[in-house]
Coordinates of N, CA, C and O in Angstrom, one line a residue:
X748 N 128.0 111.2 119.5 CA 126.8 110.3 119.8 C 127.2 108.9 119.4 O 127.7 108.8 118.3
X749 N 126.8 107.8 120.2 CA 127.1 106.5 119.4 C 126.1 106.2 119.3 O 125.1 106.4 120.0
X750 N 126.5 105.4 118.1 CA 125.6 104.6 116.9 C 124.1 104.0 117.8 O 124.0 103.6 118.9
X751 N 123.2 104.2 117.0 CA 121.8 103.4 117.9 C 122.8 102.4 117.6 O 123.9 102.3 117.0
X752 N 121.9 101.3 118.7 CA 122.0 99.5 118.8 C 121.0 98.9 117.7 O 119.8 99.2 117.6
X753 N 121.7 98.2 117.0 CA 121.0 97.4 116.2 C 120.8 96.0 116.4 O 121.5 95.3 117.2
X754 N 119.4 95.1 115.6 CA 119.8 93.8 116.1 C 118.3 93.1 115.5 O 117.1 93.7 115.5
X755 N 118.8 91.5 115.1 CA 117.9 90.8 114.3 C 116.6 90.5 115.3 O 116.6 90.1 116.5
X756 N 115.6 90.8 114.8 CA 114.1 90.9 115.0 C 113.3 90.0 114.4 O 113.4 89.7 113.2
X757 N 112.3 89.6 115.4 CA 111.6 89.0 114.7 C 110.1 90.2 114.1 O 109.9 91.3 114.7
X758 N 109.3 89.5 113.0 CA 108.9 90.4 112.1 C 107.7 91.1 112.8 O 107.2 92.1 112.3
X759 N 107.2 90.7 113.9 CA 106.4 91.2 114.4 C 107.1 92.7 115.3 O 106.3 93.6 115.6
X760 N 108.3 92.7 115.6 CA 109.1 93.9 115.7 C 109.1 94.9 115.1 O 109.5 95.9 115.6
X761 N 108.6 94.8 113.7 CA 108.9 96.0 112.8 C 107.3 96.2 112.4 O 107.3 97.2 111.8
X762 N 106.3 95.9 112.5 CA 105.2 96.2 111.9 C 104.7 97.1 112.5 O 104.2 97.7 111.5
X763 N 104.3 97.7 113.6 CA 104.2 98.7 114.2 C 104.9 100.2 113.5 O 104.2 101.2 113.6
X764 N 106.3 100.3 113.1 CA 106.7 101.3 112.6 C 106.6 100.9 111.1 O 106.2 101.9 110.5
X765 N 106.8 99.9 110.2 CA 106.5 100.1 109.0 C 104.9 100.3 108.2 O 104.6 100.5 107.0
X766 N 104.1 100.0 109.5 CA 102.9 100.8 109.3 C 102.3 102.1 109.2 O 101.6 102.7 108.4
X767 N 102.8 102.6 110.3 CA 102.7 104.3 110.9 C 103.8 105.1 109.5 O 103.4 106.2 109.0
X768 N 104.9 104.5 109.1 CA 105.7 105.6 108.1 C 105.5 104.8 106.6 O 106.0 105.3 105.6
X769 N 105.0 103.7 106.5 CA 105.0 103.0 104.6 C 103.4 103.0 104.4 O 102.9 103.6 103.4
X770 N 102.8 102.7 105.0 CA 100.9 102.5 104.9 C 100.2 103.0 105.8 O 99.3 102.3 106.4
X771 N 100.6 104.9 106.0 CA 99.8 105.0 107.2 C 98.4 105.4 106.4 O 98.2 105.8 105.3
X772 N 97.6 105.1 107.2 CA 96.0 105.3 106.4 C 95.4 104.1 106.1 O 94.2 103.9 106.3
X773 N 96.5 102.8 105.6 CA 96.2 101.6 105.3 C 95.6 100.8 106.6 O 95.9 101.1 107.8
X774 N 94.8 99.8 106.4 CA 94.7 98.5 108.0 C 96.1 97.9 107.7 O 96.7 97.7 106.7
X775 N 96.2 97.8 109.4 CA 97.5 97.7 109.6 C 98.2 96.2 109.1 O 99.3 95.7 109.4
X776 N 97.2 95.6 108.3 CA 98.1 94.1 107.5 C 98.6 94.6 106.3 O 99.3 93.9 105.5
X777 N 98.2 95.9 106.0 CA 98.9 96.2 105.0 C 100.5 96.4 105.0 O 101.2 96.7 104.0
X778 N 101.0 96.3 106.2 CA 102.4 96.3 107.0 C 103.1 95.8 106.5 O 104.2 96.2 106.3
X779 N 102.5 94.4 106.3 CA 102.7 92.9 106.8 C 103.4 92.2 105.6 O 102.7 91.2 105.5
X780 N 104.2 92.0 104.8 CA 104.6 91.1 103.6 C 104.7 89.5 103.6 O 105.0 88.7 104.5
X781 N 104.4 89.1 102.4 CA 104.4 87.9 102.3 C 105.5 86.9 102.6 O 105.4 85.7 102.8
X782 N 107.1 87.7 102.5 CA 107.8 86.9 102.8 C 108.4 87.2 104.1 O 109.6 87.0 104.3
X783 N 107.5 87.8 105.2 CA 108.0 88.0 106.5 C 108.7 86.9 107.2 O 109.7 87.0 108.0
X784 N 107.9 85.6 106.7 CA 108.0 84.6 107.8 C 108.7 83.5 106.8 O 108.3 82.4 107.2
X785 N 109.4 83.5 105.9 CA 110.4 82.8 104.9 C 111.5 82.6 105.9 O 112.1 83.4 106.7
X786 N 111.8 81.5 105.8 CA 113.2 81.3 106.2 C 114.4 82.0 106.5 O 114.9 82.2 107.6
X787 N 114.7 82.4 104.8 CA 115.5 82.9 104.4 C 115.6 84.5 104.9 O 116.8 84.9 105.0
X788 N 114.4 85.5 105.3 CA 114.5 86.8 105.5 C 114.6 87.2 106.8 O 114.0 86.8 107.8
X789 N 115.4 88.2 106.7 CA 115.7 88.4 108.6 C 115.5 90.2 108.2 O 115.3 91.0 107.2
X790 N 115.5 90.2 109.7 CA 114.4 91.6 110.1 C 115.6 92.6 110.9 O 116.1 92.2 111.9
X791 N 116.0 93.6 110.4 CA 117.1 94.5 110.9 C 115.8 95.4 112.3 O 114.7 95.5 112.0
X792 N 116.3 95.7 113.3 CA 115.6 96.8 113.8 C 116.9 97.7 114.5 O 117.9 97.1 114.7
X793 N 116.8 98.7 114.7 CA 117.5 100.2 115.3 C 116.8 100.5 116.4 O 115.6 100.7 116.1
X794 N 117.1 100.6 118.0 CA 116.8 100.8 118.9 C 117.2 102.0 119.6 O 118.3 102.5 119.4
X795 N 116.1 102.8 120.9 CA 116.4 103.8 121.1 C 116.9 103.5 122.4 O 116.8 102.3 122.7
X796 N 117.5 104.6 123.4 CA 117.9 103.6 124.7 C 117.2 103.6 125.6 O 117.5 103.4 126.7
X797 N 115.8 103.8 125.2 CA 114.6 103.0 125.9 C 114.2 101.7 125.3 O 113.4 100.9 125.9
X798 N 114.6 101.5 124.0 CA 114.2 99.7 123.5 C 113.5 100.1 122.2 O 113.2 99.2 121.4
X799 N 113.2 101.4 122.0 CA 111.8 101.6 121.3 C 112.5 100.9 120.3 O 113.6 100.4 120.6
X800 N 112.1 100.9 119.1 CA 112.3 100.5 117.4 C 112.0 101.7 117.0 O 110.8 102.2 117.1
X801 N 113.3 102.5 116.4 CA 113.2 103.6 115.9 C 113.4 103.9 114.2 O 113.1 104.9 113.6
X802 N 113.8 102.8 113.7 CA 114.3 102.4 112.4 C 114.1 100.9 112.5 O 114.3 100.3 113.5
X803 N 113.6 100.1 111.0 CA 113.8 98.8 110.7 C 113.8 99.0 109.2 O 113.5 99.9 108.5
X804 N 114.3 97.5 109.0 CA 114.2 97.0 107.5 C 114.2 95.3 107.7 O 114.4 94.5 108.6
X805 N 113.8 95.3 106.2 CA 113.8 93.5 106.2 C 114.4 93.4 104.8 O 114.3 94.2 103.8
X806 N 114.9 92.5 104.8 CA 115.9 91.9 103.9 C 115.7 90.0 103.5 O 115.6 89.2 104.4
X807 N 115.7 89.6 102.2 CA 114.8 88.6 101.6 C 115.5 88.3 100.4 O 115.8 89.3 99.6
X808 N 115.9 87.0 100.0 CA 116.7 86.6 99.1 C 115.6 86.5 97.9 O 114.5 86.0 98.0
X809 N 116.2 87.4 96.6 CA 115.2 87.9 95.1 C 116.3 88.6 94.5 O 117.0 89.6 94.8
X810 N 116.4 87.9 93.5 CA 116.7 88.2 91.8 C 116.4 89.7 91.6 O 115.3 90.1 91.5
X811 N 117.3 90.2 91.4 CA 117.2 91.9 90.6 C 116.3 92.0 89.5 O 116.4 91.2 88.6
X812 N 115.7 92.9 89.5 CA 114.8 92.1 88.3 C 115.3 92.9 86.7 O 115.7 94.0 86.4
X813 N 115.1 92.0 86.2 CA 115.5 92.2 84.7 C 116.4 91.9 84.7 O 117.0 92.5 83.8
X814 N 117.5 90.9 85.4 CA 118.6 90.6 84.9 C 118.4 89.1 85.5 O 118.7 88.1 84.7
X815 N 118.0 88.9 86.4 CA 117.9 87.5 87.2 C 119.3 87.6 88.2 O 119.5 86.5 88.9
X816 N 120.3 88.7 88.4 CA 120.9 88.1 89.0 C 121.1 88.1 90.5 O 120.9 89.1 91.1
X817 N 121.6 86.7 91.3 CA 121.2 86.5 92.5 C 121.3 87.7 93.6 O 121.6 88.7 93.0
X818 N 121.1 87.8 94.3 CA 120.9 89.2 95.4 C 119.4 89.2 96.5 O 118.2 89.0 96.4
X819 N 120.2 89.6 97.7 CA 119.1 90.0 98.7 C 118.3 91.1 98.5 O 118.8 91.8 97.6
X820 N 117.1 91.6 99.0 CA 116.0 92.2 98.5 C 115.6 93.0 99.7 O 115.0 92.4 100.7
X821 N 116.1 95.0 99.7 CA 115.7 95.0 101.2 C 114.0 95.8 100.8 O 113.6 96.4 99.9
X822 N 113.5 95.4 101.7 CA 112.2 96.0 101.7 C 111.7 96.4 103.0 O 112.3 96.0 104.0
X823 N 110.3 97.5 103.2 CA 109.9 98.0 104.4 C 111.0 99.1 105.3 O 110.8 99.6 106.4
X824 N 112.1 99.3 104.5 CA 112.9 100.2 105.5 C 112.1 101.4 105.8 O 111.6 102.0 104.8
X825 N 111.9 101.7 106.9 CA 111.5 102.7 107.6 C 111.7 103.2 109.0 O 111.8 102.4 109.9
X826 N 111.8 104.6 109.4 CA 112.5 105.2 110.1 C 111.9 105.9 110.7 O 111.4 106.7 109.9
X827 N 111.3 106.5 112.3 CA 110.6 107.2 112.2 C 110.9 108.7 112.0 O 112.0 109.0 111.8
X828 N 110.0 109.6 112.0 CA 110.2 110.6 111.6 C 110.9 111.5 112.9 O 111.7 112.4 112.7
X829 N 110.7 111.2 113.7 CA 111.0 112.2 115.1 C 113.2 112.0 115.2 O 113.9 112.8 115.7
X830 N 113.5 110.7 114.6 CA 114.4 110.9 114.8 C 115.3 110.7 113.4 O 116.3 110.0 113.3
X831 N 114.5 111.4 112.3 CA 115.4 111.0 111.4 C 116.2 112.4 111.1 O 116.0 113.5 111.4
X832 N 117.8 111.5 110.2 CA 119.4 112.4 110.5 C 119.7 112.6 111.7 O 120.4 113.5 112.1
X833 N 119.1 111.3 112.6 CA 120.0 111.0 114.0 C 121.1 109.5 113.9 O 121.5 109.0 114.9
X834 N 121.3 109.0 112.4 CA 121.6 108.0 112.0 C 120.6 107.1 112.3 O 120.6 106.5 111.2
X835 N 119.7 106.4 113.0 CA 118.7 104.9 113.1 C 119.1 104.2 111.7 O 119.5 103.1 111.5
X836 N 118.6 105.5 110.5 CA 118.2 104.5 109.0 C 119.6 104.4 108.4 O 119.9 103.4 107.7
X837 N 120.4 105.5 108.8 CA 121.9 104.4 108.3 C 122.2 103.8 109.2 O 122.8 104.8 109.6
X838 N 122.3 102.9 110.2 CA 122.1 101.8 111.2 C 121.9 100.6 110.9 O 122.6 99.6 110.8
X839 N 120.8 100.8 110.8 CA 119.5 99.6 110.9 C 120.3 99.1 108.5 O 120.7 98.0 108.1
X840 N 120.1 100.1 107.8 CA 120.8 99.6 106.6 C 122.1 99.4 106.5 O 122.6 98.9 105.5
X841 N 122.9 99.8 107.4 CA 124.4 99.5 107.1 C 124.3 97.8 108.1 O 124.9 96.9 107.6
X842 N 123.7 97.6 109.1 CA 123.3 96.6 109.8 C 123.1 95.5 109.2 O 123.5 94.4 109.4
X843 N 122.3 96.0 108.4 CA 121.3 94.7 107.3 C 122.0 94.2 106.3 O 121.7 93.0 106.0
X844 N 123.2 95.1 105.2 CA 123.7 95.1 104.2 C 125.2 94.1 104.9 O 125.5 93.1 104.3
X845 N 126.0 94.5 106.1 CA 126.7 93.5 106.5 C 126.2 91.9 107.4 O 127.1 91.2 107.8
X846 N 124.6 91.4 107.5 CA 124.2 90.4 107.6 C 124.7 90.0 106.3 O 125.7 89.4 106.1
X847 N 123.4 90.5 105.1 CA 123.6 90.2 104.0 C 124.5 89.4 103.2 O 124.4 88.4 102.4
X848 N 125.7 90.3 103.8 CA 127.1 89.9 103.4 C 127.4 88.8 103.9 O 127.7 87.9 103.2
X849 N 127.3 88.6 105.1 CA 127.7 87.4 106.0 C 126.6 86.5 105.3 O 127.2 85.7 104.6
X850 N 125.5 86.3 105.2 CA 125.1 85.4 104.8 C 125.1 84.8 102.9 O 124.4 84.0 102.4
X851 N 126.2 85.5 102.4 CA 126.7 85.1 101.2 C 126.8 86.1 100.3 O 127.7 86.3 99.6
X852 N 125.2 87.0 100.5 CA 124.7 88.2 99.4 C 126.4 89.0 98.7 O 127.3 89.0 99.4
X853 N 126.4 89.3 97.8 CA 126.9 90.2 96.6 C 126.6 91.2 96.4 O 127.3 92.2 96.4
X854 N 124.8 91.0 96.2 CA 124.0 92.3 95.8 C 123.3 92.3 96.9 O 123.3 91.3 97.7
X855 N 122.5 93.5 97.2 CA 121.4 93.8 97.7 C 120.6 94.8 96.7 O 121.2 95.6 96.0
X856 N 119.5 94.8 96.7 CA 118.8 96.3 95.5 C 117.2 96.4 96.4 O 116.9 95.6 97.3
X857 N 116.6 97.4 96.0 CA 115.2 97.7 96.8 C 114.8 98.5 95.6 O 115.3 99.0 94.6
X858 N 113.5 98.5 96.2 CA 112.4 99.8 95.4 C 112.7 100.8 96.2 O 112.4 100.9 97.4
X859 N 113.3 101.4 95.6 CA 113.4 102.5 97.1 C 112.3 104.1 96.8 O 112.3 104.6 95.7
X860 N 111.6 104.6 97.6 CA 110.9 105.7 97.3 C 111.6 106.6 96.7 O 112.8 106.8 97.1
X861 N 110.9 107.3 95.6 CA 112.0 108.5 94.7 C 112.6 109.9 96.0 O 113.5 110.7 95.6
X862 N 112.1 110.1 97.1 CA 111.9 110.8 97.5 C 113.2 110.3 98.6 O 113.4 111.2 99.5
X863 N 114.0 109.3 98.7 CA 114.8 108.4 99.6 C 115.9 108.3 98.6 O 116.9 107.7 98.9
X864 N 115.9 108.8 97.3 CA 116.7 109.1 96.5 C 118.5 108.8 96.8 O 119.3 107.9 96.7
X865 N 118.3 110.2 97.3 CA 119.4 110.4 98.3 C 120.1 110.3 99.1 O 121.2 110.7 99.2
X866 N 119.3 109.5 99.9 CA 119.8 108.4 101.3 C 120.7 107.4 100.5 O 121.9 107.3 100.7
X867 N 119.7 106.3 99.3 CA 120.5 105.6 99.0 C 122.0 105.6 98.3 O 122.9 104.8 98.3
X868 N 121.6 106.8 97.6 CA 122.8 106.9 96.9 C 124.2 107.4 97.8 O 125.3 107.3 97.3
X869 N 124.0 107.9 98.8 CA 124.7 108.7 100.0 C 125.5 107.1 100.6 O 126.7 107.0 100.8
X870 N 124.6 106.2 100.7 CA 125.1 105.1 101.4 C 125.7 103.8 100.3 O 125.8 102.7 100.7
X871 N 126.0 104.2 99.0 CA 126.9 103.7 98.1 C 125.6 102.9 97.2 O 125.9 101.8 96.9
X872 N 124.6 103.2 96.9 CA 123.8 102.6 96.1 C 123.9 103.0 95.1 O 124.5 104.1 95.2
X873 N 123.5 102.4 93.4 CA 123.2 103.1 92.2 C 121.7 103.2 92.1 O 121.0 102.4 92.7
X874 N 121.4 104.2 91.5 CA 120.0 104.2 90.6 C 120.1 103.3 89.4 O 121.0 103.6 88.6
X875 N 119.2 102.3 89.2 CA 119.1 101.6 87.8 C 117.8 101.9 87.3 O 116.7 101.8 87.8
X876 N 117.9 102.4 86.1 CA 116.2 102.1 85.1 C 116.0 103.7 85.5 O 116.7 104.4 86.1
X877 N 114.7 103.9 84.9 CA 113.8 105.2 85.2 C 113.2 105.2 86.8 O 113.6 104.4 87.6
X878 N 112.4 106.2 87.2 CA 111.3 106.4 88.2 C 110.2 105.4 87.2 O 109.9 105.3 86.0
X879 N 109.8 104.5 88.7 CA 108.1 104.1 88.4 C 107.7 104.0 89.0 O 108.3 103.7 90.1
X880 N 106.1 104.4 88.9 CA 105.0 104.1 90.5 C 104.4 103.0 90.9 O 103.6 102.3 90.2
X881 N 104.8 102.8 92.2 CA 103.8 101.8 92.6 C 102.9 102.1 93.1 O 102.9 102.8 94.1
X882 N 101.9 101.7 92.6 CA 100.3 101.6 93.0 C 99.4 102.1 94.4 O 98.9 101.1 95.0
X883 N 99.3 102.9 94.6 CA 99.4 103.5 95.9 C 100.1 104.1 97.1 O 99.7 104.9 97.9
X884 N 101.3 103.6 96.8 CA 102.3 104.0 97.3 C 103.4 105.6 96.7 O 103.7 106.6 97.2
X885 N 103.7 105.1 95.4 CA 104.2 106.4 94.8 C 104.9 106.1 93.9 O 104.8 105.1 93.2
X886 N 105.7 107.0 93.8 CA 107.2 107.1 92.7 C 108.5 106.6 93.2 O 109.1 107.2 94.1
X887 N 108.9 105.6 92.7 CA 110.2 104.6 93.1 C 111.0 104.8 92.1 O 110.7 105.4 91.1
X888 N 112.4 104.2 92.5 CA 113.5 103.8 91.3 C 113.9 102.6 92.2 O 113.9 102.6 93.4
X889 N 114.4 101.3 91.1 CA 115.7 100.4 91.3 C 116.6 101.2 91.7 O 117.1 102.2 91.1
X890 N 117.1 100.4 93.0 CA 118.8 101.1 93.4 C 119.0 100.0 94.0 O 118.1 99.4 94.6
X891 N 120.7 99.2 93.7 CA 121.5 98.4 94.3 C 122.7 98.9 94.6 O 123.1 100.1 94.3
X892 N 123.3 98.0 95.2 CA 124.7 98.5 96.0 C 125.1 97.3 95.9 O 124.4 96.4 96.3
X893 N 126.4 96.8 95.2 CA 127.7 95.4 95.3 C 127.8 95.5 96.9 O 127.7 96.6 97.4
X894 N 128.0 94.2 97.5 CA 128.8 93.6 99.2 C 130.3 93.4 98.6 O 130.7 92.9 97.5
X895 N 130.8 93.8 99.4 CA 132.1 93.1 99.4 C 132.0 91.8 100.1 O 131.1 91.5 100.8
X896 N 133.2 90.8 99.8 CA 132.8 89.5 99.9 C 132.6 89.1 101.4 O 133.5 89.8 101.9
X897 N 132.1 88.7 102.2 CA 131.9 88.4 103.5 C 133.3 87.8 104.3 O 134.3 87.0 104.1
X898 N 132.7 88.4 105.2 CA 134.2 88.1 106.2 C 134.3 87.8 107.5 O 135.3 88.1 108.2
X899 N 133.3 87.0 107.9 CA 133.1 86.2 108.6 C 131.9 86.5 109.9 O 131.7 86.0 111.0
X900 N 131.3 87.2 109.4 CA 130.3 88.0 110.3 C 129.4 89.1 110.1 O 129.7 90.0 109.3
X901 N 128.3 89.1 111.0 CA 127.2 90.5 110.3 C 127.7 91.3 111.2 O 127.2 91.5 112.3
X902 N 128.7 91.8 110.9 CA 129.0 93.4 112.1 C 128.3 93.5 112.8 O 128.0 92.4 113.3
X903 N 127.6 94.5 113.1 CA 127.7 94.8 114.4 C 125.6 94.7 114.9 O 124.9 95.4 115.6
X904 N 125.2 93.4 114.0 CA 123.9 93.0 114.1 C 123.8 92.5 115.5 O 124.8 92.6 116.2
X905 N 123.0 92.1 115.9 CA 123.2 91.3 117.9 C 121.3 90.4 117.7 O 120.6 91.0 116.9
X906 N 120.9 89.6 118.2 CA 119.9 89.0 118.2 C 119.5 90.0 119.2 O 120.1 90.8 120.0
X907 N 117.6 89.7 119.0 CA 117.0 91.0 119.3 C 117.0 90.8 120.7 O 117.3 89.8 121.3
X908 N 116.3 92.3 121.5 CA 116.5 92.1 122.6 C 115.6 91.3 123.2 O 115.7 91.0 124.4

C-alpha cells in the first residue's frame, strides 16, 4: 500500500476531524486553538484518495516545559478511527516532524494522551515526567523526540490541495 498523501493545510482543514476524535461532545470551537492562526504554526493533514482528511496535526514553536528548551509543539494530532493502523497518523507525524526539521526545530514534544502511549514511543519519542490529567480531556504524559539537523527540506509535505 503507499503511504497516504500528505500536505500543509490551512487550519480550517483540520477542525472538522480534531473535533469529531479530541472534543467530541464539546461545541465545535472547542477544536479550535489559540495558536491556529500564528505565523509560526503550520497544519499537517493525511489524505484519503478521495481528498478526505483522514489524519492531521498541528505543530507551533513552544519551549518544553520545565526546561525552557527551544522546540516545536505538536498539538491536536488526530486520526480518524475508521482508518487507524492504515498508517494516516504515522504520515501526517512523520510529515510534520520533517517540516519541523526543515524549518530549524531540534525538538518536537506534545501532551500526548496516555492511551497514545505507544504510538509515540513506536515512532522514536521518549516519555518525560509522570502521567497527568488534563482537565477534561484525560490522562497525558510529556513525550519528545530530537530532529536530526535539517537537510534542506520537509520530505515529503506538498502544499494543500
Amino acid at each position: 500500500m503507499r503511504p497516504p498523501r500528505t500536505a500543509l493545510v490551512p487550519a480550517r482543514d483540520v477542525l472538522a476531524l480534531r473535533h469529531a476524535v479530541l472534543r467530541p461532545g464539546l461545541p465545535a470551537e472547542a477544536a479550535a486553538f489559540p495558536e491556529d492562526a500564528a505565523p509560526a504554526t503550520f497544519h499537517v493533514a493525511a489524505h484519503d484518495a478521495q481528498g478526505r482528511v483522514r489524519a492531521c496535526a498541528t505543530f507551533l514553536p513552544q519551549p518544553l516545559p520545565d526546561t525552557g528548551e527551544e522546540a516545536y509543539r505538536l498539538r491536536g494530532m488526530a486520526s480518524d478511527p475508521a482508518v487507524r493502523g492504515l498508517g494516516y497518523g504515522v504520515a501526517v507525524l512523520r510529515a510534520g516532524l520533517a517540516e519541523a526539521a526543515a524549518r530549524g526545530a531540534c525538538l518536537v514534544w506534545c501532551n500526548g494522551r496516555s492511551g497514545a502511549r505507544g504510538f509515540y514511543e513506536r515512532q522514536g519519542f521518549e516519555v518525560r515526567g509522570e502521567e497527568f490529567l488534563v482537565e477534561g480531556v484525560g490522562p497525558h504524559f510529556v513525550c519528545a523526540i530530537k530532529l536530526p539537523a535539517a537537510a534542506g527540506g520537509g520530505g515529503d509535505v506538498r502544499p494543500g490541495p
